[in-house]
Coordinates of C-alpha atoms in Angstrom, one line a residue:
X1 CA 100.9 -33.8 -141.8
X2 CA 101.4 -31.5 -138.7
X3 CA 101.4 -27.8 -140.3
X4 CA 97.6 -28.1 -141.3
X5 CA 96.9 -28.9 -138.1
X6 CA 98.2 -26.3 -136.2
X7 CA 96.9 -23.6 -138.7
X8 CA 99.9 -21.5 -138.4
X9 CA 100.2 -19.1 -141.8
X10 CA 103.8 -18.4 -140.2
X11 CA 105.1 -21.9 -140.9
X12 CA 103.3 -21.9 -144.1
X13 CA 104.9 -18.7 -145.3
X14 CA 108.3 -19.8 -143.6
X15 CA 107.9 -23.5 -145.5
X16 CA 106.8 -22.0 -149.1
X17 CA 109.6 -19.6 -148.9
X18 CA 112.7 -22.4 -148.2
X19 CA 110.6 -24.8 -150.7
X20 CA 111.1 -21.9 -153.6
X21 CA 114.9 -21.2 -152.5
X22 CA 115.5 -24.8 -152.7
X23 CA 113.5 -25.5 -155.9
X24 CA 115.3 -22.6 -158.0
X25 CA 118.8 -23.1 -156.5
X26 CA 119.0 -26.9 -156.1
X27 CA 117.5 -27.4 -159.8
X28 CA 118.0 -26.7 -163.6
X29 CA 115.0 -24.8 -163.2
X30 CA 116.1 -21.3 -162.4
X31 CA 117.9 -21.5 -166.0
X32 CA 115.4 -22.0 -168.4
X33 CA 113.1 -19.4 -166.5
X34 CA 115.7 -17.4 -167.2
X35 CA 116.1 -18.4 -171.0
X36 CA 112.0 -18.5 -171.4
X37 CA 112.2 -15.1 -169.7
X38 CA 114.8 -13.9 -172.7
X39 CA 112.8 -15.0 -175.3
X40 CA 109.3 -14.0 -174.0
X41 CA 109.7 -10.8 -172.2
X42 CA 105.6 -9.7 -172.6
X43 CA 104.6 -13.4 -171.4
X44 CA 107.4 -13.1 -168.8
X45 CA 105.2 -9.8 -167.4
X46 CA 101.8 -11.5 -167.8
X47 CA 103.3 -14.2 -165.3
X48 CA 104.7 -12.0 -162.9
X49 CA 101.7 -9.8 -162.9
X50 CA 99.6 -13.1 -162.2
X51 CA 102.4 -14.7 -160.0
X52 CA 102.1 -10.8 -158.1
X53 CA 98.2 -11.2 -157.8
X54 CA 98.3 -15.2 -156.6
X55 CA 100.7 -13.8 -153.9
X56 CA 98.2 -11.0 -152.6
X57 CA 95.5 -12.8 -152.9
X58 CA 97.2 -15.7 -150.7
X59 CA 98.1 -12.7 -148.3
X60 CA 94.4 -11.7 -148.0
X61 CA 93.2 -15.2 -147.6
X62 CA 96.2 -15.7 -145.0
X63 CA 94.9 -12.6 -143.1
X64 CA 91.0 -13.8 -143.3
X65 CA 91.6 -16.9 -141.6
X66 CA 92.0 -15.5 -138.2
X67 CA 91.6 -11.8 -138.3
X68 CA 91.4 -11.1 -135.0
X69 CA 95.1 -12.8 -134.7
X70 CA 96.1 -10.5 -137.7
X71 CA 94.8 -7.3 -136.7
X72 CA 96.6 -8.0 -132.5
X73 CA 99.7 -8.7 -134.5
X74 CA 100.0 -5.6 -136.8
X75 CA 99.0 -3.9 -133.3
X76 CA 101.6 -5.3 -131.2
X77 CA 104.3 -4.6 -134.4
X78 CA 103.3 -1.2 -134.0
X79 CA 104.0 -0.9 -130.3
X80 CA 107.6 -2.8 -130.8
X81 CA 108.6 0.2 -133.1
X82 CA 107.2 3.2 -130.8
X83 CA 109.4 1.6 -128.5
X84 CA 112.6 1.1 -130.0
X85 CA 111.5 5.0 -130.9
X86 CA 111.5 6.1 -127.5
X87 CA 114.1 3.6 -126.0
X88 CA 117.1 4.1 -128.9
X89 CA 119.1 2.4 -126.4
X90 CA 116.7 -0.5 -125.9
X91 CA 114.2 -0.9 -122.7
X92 CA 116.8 -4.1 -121.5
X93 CA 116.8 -7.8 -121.8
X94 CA 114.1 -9.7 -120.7
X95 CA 111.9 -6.3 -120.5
X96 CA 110.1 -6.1 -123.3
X97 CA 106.7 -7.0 -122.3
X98 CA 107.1 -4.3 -119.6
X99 CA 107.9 -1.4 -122.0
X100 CA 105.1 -3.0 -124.4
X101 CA 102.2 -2.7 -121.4
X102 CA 104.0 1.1 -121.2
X103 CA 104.0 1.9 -124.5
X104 CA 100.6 0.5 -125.4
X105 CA 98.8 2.5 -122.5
X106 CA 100.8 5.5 -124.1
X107 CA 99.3 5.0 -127.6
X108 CA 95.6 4.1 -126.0
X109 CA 96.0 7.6 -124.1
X110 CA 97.5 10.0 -126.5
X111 CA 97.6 8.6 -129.9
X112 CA 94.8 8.6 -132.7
X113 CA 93.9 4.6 -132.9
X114 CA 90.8 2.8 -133.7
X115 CA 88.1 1.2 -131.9
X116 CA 89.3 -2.3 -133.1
X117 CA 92.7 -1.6 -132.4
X118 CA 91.4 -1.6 -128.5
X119 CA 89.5 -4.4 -129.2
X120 CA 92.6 -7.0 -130.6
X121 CA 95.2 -5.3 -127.7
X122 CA 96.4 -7.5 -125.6
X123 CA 99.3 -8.1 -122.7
X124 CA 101.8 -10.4 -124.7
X125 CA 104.9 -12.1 -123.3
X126 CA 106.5 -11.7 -126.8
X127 CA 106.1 -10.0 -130.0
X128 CA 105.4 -12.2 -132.3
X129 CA 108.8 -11.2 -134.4
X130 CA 112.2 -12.1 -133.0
X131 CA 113.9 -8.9 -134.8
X132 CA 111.8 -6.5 -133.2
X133 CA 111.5 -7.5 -130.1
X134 CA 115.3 -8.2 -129.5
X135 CA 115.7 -4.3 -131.3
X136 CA 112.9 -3.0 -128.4
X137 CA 115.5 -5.0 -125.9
X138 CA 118.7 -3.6 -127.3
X139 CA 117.7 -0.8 -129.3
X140 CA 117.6 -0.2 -132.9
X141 CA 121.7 -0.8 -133.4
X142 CA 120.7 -4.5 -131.8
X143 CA 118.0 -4.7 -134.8
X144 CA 120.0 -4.0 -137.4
X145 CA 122.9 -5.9 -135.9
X146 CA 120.4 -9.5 -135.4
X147 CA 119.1 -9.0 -139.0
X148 CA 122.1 -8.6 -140.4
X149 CA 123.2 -11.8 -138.7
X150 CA 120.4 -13.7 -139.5
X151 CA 120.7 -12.4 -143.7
X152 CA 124.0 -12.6 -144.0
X153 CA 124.4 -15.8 -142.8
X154 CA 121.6 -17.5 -144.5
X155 CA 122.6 -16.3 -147.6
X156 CA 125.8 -17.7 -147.1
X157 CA 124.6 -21.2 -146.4
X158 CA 122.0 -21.1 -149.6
X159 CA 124.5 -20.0 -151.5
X160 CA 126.9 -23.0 -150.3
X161 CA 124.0 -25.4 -151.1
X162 CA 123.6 -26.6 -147.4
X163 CA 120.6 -27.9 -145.8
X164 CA 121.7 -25.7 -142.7
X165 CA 121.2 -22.7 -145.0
X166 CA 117.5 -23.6 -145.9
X167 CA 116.5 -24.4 -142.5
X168 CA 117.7 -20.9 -141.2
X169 CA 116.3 -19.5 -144.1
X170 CA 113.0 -21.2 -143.1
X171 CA 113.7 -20.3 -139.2
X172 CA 114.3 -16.8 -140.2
X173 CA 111.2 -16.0 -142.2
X174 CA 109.2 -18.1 -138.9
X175 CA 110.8 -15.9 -136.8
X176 CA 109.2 -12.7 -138.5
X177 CA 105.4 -14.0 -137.4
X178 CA 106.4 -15.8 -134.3
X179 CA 108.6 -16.2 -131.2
X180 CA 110.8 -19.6 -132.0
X181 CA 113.9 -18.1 -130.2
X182 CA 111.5 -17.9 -127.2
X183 CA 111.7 -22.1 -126.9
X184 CA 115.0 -23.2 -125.8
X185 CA 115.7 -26.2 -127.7
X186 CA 115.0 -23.7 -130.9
X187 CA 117.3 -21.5 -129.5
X188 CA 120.1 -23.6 -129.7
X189 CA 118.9 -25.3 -133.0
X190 CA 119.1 -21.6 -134.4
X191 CA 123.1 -21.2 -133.1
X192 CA 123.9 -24.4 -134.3
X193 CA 122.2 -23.3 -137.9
X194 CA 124.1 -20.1 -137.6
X195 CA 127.2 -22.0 -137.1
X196 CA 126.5 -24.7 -140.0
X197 CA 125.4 -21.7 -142.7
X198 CA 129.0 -19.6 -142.3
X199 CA 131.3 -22.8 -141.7
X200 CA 133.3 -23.8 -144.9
X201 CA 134.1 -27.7 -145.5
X202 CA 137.7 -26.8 -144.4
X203 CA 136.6 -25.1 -141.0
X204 CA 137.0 -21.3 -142.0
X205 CA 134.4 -18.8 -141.5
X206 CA 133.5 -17.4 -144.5
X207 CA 135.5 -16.5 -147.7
X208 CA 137.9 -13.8 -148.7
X209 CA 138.1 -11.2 -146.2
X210 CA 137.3 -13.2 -143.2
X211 CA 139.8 -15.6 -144.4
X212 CA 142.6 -12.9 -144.4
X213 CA 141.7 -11.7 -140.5
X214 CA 141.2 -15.5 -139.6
X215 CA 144.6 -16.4 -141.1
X216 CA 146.2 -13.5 -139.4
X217 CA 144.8 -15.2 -135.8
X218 CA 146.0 -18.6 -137.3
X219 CA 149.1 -18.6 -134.6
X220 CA 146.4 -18.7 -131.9
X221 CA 144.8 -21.6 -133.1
X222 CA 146.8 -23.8 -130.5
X223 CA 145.8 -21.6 -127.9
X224 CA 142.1 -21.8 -128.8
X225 CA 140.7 -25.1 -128.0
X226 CA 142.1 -25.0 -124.2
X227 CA 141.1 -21.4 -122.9
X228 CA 137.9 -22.6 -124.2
X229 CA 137.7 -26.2 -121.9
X230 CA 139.2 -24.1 -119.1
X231 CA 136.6 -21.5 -119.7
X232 CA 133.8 -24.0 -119.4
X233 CA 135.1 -25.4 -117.2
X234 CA 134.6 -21.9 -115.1
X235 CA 131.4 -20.9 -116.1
X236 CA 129.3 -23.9 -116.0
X237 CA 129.5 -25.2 -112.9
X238 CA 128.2 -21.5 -111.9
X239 CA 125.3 -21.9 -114.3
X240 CA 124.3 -25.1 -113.2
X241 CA 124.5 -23.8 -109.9
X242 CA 122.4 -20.8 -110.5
X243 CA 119.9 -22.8 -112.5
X244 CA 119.3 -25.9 -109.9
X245 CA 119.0 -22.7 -107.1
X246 CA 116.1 -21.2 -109.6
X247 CA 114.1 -24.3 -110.1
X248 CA 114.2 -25.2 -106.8
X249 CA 112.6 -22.2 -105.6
X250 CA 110.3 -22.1 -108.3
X251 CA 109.1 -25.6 -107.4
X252 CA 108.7 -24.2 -103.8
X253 CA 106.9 -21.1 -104.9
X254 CA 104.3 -23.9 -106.7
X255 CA 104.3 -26.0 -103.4
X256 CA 103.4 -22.4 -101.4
X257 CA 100.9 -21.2 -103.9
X258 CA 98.6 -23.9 -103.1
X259 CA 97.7 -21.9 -100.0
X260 CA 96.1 -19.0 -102.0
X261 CA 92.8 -21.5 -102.4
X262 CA 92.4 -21.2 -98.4
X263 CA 93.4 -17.3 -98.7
X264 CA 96.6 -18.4 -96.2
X265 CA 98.6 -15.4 -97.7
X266 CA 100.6 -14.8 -94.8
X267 CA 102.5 -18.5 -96.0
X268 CA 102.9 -16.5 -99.1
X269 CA 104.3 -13.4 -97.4
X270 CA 106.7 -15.6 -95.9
X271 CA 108.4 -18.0 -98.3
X272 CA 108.2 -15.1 -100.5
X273 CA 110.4 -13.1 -98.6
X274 CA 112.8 -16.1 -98.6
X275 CA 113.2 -16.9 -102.3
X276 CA 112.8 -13.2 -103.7
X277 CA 116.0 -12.4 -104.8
X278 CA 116.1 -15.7 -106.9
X279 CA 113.1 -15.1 -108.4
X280 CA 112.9 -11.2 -108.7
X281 CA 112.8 -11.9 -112.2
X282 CA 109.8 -13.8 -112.6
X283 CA 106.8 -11.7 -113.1
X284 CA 104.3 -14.5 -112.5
X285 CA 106.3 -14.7 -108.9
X286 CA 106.4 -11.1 -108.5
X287 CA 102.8 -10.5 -109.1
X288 CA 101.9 -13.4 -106.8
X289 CA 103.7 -12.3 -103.9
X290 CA 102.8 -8.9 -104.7
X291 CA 98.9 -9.3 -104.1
X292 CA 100.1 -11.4 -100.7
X293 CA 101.4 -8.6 -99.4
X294 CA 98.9 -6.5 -100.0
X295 CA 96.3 -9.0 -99.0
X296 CA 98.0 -8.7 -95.9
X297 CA 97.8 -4.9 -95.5
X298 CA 101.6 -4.7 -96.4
X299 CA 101.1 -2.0 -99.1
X300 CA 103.9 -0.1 -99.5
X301 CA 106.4 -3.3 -99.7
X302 CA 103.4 -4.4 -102.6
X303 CA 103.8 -1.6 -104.5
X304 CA 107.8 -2.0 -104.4
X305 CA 107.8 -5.5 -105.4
X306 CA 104.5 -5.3 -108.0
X307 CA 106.3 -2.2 -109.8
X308 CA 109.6 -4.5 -110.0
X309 CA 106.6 -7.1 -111.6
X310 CA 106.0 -4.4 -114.2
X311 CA 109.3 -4.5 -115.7
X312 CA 109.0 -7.6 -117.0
X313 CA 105.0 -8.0 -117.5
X314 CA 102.4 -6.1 -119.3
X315 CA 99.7 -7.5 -117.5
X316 CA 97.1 -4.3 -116.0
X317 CA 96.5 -6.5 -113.3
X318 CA 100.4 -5.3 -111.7
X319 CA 98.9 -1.5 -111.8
X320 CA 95.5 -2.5 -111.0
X321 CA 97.1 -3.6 -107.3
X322 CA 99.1 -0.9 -106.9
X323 CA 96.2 1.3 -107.5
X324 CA 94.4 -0.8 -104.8
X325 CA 97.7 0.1 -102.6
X326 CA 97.2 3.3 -102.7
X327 CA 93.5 3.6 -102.3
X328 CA 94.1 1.8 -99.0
X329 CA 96.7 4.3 -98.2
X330 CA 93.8 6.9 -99.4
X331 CA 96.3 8.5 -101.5
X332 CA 93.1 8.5 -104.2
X333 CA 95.4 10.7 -106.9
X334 CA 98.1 8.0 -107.0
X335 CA 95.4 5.3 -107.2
X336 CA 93.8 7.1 -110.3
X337 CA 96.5 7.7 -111.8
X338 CA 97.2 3.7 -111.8
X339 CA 93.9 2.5 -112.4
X340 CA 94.6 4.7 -115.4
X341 CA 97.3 2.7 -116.2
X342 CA 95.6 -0.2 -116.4
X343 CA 92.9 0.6 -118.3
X344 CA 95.0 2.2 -121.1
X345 CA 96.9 -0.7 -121.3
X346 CA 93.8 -3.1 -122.6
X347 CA 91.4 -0.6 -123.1
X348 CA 88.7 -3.5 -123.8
X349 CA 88.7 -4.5 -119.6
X350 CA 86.2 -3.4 -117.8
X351 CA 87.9 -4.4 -114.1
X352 CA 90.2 -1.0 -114.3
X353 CA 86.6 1.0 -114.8
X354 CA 85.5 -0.4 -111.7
X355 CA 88.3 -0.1 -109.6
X356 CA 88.1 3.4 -110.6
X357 CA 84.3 3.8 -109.6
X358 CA 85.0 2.0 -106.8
X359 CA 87.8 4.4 -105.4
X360 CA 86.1 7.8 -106.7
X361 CA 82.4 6.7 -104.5
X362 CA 84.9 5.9 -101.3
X363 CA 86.8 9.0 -102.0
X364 CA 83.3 10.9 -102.0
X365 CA 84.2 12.2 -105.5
X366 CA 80.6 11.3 -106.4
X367 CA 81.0 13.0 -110.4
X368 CA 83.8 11.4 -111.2
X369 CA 82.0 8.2 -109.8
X370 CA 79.0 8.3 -112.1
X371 CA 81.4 9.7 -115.3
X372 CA 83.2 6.6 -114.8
X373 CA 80.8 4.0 -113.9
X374 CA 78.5 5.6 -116.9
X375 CA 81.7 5.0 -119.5
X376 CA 82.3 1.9 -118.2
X377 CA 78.3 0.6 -118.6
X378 CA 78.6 2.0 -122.1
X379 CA 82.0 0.4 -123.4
X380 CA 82.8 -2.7 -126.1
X381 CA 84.0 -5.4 -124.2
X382 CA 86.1 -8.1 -126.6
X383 CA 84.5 -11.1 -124.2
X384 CA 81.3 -10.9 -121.7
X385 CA 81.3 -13.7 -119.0
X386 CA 79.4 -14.1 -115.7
X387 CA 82.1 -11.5 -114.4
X388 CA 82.0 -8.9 -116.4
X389 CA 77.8 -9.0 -116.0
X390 CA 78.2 -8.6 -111.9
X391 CA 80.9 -5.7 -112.4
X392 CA 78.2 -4.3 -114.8
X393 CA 75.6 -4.5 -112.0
X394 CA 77.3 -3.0 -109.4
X395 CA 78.3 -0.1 -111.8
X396 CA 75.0 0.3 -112.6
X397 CA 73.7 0.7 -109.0
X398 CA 76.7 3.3 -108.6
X399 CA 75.7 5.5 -111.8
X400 CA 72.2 5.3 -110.7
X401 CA 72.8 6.5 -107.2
X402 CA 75.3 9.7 -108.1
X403 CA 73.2 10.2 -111.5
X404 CA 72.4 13.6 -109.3
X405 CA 75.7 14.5 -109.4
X406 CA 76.1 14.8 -113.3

C-alpha cells in the first residue's frame, strides 16, 4: 500500500530483490529450476536472455520515471568516488557534504562534464548510498570494510533461513539508492539486523572458525556481562549529558533566530557566541551565525566560523559570504577566488555570477564586470523565479554600462 505512493524505485528494487531471495531459498522452487534447467539447457538460455531483457528494460523504465533524480544521483556517485580518490584516508566523519561541495566545484572547474551534468548538481546532505559515503568519510579501507560487513552478514542470515537475514538483505540493497542509516531509529534497526543475521540459536557468532577464537575467549564469558553494565553505566550518563546540553541549545538557537525577521542580528551575534562550541558542528547554526556576524561588520570572525560551516555543508551560499567578507575588507582577489567557489560548486546559480559582477564594478575592474555579467545573462538556469529575473536585470544594466570596456 505505502511503496506506490512514495514512488521510490529504491524500495522497489530493495523489495523485488529480498522477495526473489525468499521465494528460491524458502521454496521447492529453486530445485526444479534447476532440474528444468538440466533437461532444457537451449530453453534455459531463451529464459535468461528474456529474464536479462525484462530486467533492463525495468532499469530503463526505473530511470524514465524521474530522470532528473537519476541523472543528480549518478552525478553525486561520481563525486563520492573522486573523493575517496583524493582523500584515501577519508575526508572525516560527519564531513562528507563538505568534501562533496569541494570536490564537485573541482570537477565543474577542471574536469570534462556535460551541460546536464550542471544542470542536475546539487548541495546534498548525503549521498544517496550508505557504502560510499561512509568510504568518502573513512576512506576506501572503511568501504571495503562496511561492505564486507553488510555481505557477509546477510549472507549468513539467508543462508540460516532468518527473517533478520531478508530484512538486511532488503536494507542493504535500499541502502545502495538511499540514505536509511541517515534516520536514527533505522540505524539501530540495521545493528540489531546485523546482530540477528550472524547470531546462531545457541548464542555463537558464526560457525567454524569464529567458533574456535570464541571458544578460546570462553573463560571470559563471566567477565563479560559486568564490564559491560559498569561500562554503561560510564558512558551514558555522559551521553545523555551531552545530548540534553545539544538540544537545549538548539532549541535556543530556534528561539534566537526569530530575530533575523526584524534584522536584530546583533541578538544573533550574541547568543551565538554563547552556544558555539556546542553547536560548532551544525552547519545550519554555523552558517546562521556566520551571516550575523557579518551582518554586523564582524568579518574576519565570519569568515572563521562560515569556513568551519564548510566542513560539514556543501551549500555555495558558506563561500558566497565569505566572498562578501572579503569584498568588504576589499581584498577583491580573495573574494573572486570564493565567489568562484561558489559558482563551481552548482554551476546552474546565477547568485555567485552576480556577486562576482557586483565586486568586479566596485573594484573598478570594469572588463571583468561586463565578461561576467554577459556569462551570467547568457547561462541555463535549472529554475527561473521572480529572483533570478531582478538579478538578471541588474546584470543587464551592468553589461550594458561597461559593454565599452569589452
Amino acid at each position: 500500500i505505502v511503496l506506490p505512493a512514495t514512488m521510490s524505485r529504491a524500495a522497489w528494487v530493495a523489495v523485488a530483490v529480498a522477495s526473489i531471495f525468499v521465494v528460491l531459498n524458502e521454496s521447492h522452487i529453486k530445485g526444479y529450476i534447476g532440474r528444468w534447467l538440466a533437461l532444457n539447457r537451449w530453453r534455459g538460455v531463451m529464459v535468461a536472455a528474456v529474464a536479462t531483457i525484462g530486467i533492463a528494460v525495468g532499469a530503463l523504465w526505473a530511470y524514465s520515471v524521474k530522470q532528473d533524480s537519476a541523472n543528480g544521483r549518478l552525478l553525486m556517485w561520481k563525486i563520492d568516488m573522486l573523493i575517496m580518490l583524493d582523500n584515501p584516508l577519508g575526508a572525516g566523519i560527519g564531513k562528507f557534504a563538505g568534501a562533496f561541495g569541494r570536490e564537485q566545484a573541482t570537477y565543474f572547474k577542471l574536469m570534462p562534464h556535460s551541460e546536464g551534468e550542471e544542470i542536475v548538481a546539487g548541495c546534498p546532505e548525503a549521498a544517496f548510498n550508505e557504502y560510499m559515503q561512509f568510504g568518502a568519510e573513512t576512506g576506501f579501507l572503511g568501504f571495503i570494510l562496511l561492505i564486507l560487513l553488510v555481505a557477509l552478514s546477510a549472507y549468513k542470515g539467508v543462508s540460516r533461513h532468518t527473517p533478520a537475514g531478508y530484512s538486511l538483505l532488503a536494507l542493504a540493497v535500499f541502502a545502495m539508492f538511499s540514505y536509511p542509516f541517515g534516520v536514527p531509529s533505522l540505524r539501530v534497526l540495521f545493528v540489531v539486523m546485523l546482530a540477528l543475521s550472524i547470531t546462531t540459536d545457541d548464542g555463537l557468532i558464526g560457525t567454524g572458525y569464529y567458533e574456535v577464537v570464541y571458544s578460546k575467549w570462553r573463560k571470559f564469558q563471566s567477565f563479560l556481562p559486568p564490564f559491560i553494565i559498569i561500562l554503561a553505566m560510564v558512558i551514558m550518563p555522559l551521553l545523555i549529558s551531552r545530548g540534553y546540553k545539544y538540544v537545549a541549545a538548539q532549541d535556543k538557537w530556534e528561539q534566537t533566530r526569530v530575530w533575523q525577521s526584524s534584522e536584530r542580528y546583533d541578538y544573533l551575534v550574541e547568543d551565538g557566541a554563547e552556544l558555539y562550541d556546542i553547536l560548532k558542528s551544525d552547519y545550519r547554526f554555523l552558517y546562521d551565525y556566520g551571516y550575523a556576524l557579518h551582518k554586523q561588520g564582524e568579518y574576519q570572525r565570519s569568515i572563521e566560523v562560515l569556513e568551519r560551516g564548510r566542513e560539514y555543508s556543501s551549500d555555495p551560499m558558506f563561500c558566497n559570504i565569505i566572498g562578501k567578507n572579503y569584498q568588504a575588507l576589499k581584498l577583491w582577489d580573495m573574494a573572486e577566488t570564493y565567489f568562484d567557489k561558489a559558482h563551481h560548486m552548482i554551476p546552474s546559480r546565477i547568485y555567485p555570477l552576480y556577486l562576482s559582477a557586483k565586486m568586479y564594478e566596485e573594484s573598478e575592474q570594469y572588463l571583468k564586470a561586463y565578461n561576467t555579467a554577459n556569462k551570467a545573462l547568457h547561462m541555463k538556469i535549472k529554475v527561473e523565479s521572480e529572483q533570478t529575473l531582478e538579478l538578471k536585470d541588474e546584470l543587464q544594466v551592468i553589461a550594458d554600462k561597461y559593454k565599452p570596456y569589452s
